[in-house]
PDB file of C-alpha atoms in Angstrom:
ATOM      1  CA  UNK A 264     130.217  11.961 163.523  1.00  0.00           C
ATOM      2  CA  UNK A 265     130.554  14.753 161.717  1.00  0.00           C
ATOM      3  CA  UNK A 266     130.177  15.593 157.867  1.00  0.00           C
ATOM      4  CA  UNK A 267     133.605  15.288 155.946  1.00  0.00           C
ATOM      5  CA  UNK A 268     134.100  18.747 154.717  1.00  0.00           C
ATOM      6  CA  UNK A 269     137.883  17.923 152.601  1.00  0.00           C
ATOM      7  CA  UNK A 270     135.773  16.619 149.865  1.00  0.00           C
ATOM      8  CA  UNK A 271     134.516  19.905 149.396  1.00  0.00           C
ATOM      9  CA  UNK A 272     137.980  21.246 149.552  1.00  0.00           C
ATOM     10  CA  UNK A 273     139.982  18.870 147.371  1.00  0.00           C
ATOM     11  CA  UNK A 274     141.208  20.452 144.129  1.00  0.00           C
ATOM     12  CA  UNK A 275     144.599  19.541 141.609  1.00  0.00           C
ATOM     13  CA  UNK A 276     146.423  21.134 144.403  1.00  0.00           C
ATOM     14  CA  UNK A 277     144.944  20.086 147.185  1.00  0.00           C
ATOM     15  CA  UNK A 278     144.660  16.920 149.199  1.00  0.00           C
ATOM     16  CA  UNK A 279     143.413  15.159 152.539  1.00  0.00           C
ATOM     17  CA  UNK A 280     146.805  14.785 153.379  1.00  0.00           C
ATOM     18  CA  UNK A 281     147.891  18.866 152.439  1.00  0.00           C
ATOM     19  CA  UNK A 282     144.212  19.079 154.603  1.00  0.00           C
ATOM     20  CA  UNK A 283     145.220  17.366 157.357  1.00  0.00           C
ATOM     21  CA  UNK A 284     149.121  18.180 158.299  1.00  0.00           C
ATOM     22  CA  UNK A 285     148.625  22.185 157.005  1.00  0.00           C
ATOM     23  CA  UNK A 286     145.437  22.761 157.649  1.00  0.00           C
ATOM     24  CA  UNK A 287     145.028  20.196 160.737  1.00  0.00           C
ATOM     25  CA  UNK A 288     141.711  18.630 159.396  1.00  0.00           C
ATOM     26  CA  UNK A 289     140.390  15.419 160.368  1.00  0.00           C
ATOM     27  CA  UNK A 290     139.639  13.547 156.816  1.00  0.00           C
ATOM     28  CA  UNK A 291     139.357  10.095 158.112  1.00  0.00           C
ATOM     29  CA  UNK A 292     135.808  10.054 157.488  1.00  0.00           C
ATOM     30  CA  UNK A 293     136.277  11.340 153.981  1.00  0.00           C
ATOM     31  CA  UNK A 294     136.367   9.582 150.265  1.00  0.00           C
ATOM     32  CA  UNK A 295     139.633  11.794 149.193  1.00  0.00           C
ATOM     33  CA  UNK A 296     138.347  11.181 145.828  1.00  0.00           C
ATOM     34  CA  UNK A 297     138.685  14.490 143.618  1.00  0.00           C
ATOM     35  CA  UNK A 298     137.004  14.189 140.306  1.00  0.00           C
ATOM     36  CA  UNK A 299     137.644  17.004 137.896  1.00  0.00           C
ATOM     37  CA  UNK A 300     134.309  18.892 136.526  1.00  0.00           C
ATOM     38  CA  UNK A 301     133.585  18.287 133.123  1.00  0.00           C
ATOM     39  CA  UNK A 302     132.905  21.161 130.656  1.00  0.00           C
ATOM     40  CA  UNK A 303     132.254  21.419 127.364  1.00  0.00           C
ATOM     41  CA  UNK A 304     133.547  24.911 125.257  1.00  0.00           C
ATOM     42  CA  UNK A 305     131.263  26.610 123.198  1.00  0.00           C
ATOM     43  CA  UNK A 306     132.115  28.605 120.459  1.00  0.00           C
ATOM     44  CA  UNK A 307     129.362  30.738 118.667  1.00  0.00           C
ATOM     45  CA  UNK A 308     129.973  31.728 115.076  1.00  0.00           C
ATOM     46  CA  UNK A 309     128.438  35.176 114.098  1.00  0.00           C
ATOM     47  CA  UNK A 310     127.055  36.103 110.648  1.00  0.00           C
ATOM     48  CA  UNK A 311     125.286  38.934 109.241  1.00  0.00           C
ATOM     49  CA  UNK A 312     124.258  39.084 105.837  1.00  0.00           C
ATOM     50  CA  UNK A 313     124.502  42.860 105.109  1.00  0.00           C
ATOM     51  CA  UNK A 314     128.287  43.063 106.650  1.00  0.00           C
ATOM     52  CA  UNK A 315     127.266  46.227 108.582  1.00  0.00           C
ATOM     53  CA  UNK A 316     126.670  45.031 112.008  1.00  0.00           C
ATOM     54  CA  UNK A 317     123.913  42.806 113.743  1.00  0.00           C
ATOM     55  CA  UNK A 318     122.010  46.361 114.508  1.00  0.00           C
ATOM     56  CA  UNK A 319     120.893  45.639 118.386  1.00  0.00           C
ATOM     57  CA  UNK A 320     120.972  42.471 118.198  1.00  0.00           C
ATOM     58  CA  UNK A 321     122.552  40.870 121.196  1.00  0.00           C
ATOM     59  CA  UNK A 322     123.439  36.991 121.658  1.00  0.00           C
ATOM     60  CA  UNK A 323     123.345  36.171 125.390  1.00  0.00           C
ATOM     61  CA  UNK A 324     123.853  33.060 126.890  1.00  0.00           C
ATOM     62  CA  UNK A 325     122.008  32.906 130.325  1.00  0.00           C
ATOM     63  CA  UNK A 326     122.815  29.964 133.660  1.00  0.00           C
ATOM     64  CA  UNK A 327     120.091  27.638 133.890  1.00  0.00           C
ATOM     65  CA  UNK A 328     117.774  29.540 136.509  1.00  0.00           C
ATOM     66  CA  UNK A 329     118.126  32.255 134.150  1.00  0.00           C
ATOM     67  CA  UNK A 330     119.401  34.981 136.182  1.00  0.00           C
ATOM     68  CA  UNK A 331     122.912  35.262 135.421  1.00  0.00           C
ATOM     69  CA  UNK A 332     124.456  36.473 132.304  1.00  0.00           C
ATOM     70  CA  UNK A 333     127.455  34.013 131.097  1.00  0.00           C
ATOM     71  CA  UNK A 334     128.181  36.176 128.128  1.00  0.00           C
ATOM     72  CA  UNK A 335     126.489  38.917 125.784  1.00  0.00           C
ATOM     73  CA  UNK A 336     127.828  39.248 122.210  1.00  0.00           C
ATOM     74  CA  UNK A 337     127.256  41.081 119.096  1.00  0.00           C
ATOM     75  CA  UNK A 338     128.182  41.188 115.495  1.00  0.00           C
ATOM     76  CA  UNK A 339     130.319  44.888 115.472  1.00  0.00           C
ATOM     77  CA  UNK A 340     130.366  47.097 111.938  1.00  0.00           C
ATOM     78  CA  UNK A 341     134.241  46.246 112.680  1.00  0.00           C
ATOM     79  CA  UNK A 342     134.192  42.705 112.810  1.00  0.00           C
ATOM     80  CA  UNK A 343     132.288  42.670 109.310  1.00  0.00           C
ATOM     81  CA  UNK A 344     130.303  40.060 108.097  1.00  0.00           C
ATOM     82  CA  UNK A 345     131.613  36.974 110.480  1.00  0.00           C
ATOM     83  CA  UNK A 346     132.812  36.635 113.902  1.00  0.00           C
ATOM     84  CA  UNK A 347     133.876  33.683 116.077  1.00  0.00           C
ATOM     85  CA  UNK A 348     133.505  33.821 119.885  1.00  0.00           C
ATOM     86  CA  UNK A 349     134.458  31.648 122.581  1.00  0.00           C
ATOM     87  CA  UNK A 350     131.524  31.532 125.063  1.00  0.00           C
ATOM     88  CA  UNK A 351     133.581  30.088 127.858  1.00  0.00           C
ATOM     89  CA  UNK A 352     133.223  26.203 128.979  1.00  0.00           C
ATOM     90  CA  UNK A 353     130.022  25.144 130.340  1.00  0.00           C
ATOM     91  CA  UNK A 354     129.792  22.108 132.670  1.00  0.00           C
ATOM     92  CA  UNK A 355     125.958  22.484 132.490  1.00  0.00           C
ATOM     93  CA  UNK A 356     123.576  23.671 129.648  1.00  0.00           C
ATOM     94  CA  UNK A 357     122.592  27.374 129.373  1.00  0.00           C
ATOM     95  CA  UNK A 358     119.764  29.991 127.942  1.00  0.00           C
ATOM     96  CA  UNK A 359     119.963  31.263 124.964  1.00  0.00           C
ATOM     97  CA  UNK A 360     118.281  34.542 124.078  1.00  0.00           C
ATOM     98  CA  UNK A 361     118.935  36.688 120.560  1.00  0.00           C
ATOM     99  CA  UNK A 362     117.467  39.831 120.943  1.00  0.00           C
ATOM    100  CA  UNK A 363     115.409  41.080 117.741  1.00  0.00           C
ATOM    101  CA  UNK A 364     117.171  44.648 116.770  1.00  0.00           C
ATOM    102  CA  UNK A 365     116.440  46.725 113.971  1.00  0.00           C
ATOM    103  CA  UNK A 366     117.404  44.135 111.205  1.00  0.00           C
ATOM    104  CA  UNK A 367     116.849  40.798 112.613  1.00  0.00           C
ATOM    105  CA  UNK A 368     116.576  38.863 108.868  1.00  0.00           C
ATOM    106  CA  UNK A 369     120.051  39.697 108.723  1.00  0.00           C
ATOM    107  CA  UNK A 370     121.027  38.108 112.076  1.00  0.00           C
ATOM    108  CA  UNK A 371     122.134  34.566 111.805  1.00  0.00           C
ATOM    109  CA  UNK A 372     124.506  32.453 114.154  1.00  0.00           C
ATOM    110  CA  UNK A 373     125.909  28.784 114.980  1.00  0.00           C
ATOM    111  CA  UNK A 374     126.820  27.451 118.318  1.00  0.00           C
ATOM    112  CA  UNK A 375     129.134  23.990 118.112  1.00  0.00           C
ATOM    113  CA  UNK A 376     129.854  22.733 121.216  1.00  0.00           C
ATOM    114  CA  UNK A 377     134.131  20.829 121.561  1.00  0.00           C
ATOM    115  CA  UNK A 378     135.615  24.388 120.712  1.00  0.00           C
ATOM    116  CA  UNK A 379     138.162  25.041 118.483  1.00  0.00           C
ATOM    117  CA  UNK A 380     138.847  21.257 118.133  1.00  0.00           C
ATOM    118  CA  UNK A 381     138.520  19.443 115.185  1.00  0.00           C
ATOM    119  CA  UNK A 382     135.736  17.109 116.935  1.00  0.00           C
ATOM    120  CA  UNK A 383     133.436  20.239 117.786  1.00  0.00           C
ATOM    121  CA  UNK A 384     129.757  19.365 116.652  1.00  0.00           C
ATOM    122  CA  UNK A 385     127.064  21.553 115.604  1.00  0.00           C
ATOM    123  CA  UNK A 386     125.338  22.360 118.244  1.00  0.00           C
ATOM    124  CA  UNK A 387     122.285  25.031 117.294  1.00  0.00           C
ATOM    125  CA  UNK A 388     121.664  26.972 114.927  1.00  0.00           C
ATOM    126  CA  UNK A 389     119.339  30.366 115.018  1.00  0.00           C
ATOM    127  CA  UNK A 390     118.862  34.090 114.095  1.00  0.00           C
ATOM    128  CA  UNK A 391     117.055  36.886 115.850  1.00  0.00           C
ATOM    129  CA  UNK A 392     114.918  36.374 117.674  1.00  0.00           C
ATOM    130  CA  UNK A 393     115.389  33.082 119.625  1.00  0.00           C
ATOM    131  CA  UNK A 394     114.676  31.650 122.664  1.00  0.00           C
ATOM    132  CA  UNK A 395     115.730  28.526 123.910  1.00  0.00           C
ATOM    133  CA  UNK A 396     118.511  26.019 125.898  1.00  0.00           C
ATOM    134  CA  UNK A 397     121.373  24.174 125.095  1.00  0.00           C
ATOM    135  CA  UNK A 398     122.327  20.990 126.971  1.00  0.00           C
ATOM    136  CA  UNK A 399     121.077  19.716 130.532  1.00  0.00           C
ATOM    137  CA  UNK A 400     119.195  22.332 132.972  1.00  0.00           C
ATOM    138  CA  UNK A 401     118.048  20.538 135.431  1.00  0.00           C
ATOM    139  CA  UNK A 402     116.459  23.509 137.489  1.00  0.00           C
ATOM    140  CA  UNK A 403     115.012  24.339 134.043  1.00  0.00           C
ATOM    141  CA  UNK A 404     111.708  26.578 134.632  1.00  0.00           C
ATOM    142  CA  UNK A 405     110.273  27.886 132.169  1.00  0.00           C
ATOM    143  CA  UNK A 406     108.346  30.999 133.969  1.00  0.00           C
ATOM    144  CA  UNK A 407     111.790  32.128 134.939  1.00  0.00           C
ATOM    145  CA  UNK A 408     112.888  32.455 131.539  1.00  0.00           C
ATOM    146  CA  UNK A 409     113.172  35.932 130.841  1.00  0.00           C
ATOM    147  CA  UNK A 410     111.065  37.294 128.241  1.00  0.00           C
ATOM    148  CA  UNK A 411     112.594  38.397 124.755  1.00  0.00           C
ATOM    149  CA  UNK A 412     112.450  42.404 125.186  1.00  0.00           C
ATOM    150  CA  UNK A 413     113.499  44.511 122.545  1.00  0.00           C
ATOM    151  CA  UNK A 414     115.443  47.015 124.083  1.00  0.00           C
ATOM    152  CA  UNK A 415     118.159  44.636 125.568  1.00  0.00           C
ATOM    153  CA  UNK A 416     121.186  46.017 124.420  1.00  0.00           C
ATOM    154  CA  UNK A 417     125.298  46.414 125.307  1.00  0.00           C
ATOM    155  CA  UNK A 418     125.150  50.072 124.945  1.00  0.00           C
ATOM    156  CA  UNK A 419     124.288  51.714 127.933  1.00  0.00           C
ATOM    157  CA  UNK A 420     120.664  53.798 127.420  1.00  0.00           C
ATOM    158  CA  UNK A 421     121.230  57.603 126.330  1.00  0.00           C
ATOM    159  CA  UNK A 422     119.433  59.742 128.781  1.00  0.00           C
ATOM    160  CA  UNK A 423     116.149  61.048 128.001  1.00  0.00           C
ATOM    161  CA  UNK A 424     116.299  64.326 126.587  1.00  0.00           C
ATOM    162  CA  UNK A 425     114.416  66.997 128.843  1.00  0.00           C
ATOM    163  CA  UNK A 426     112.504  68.469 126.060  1.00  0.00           C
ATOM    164  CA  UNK A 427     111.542  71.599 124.987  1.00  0.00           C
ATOM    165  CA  UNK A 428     111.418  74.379 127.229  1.00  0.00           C
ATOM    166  CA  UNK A 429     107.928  76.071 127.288  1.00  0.00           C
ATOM    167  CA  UNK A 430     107.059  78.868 129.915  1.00  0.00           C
ATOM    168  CA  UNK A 431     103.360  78.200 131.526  1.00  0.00           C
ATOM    169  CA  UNK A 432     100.820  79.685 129.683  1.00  0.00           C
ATOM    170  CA  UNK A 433      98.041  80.892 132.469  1.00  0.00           C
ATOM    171  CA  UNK A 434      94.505  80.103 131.614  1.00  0.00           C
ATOM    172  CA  UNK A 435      92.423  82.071 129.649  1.00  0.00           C
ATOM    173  CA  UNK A 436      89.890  84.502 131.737  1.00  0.00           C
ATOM    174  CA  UNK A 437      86.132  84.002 131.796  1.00  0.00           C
ATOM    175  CA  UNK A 438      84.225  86.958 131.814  1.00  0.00           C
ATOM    176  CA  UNK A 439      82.035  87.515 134.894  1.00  0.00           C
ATOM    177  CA  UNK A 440      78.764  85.468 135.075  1.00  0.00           C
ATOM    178  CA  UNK A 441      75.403  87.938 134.813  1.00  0.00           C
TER     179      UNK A 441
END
């Protein structure tokens, strides 16, 4: 017998029964059970002490194998001192890594996990630089956890100046041997 493949497919809007008369599966070996993932929202509160921006500093939030970026934030010299961000709902835990900058004792954040509800809890708390996970990763391994480099940032890399221009000097002459 084959493997049911409509549990796979079922959804709010979809059924075995939409599966079999539209799409002319054959369920009957199936649960048609569809249970709704579960995900928490996260919602990271930003601070930085001076007001002026968390200077390179960049909050990212990482899957659990630690190889695909959720969401990258930082404190702007717009957003001023404070800044709440939604960091999306999360039906698993996630990586956390706070790059360093060029002021990290400035750099301090809060992640509460329930959202914007009045029942969201206190999740973490951190500043630059940090490395760790939030909630269950159960392919958690720590040599794939990237390392903390200092250089991570949202602004794209300015390109390496060329230097200055200098036109070959040729060597110096010997004089002839005796």
């Amino acid at each position: 017998r084959a493997a049911c493949v409509c549990d796979d497919l079922l959804s709010d809007d979809i059924t075995c029964a939409y599966l079999e008369k539209e799409e002319g599966f054959d369920c009957s070996s199936c649960s048609c059970v569809y249970t709704p993932t579960q995900c928490v929202e996260a919602l990271l509160v930003m601070k930085d002490t001076a007001g002026d921006s968390w200077n390179g500093s960049v909050f990212m939030a990482l899957d659990c194998n630690a190889t695909e970026t959720l969401k990258a934030l930082a404190l702007n010299a717009s957003s001023g001192a404070n800044a709440t961000r939604s960091l999306g709902c999360f039906e698993e835990g996630f990586f956390i890594l706070v790059s360093e900058g060029s002021a990290p004792s400035e750099v301090s954040w809060s992640l509460y996990l329930g959202g914007v509800t009045d029942d969201a809890a206190l999740e973490l708390e951190g500043g630059a630089p940090y490395r760790g996970f939030v909630g269950d990763c159960p392919t958690f391994d720590p040599s794939a956890m990237p390392s903390l480099a200092p250089s991570f940032s949202l602004l794209p890399s300015p390109l390496p100046s060329p230097g200055p221009s200098l036109s070959p000097t040729p060597p110096p002459s010997l004089p002839p041997s005796p």
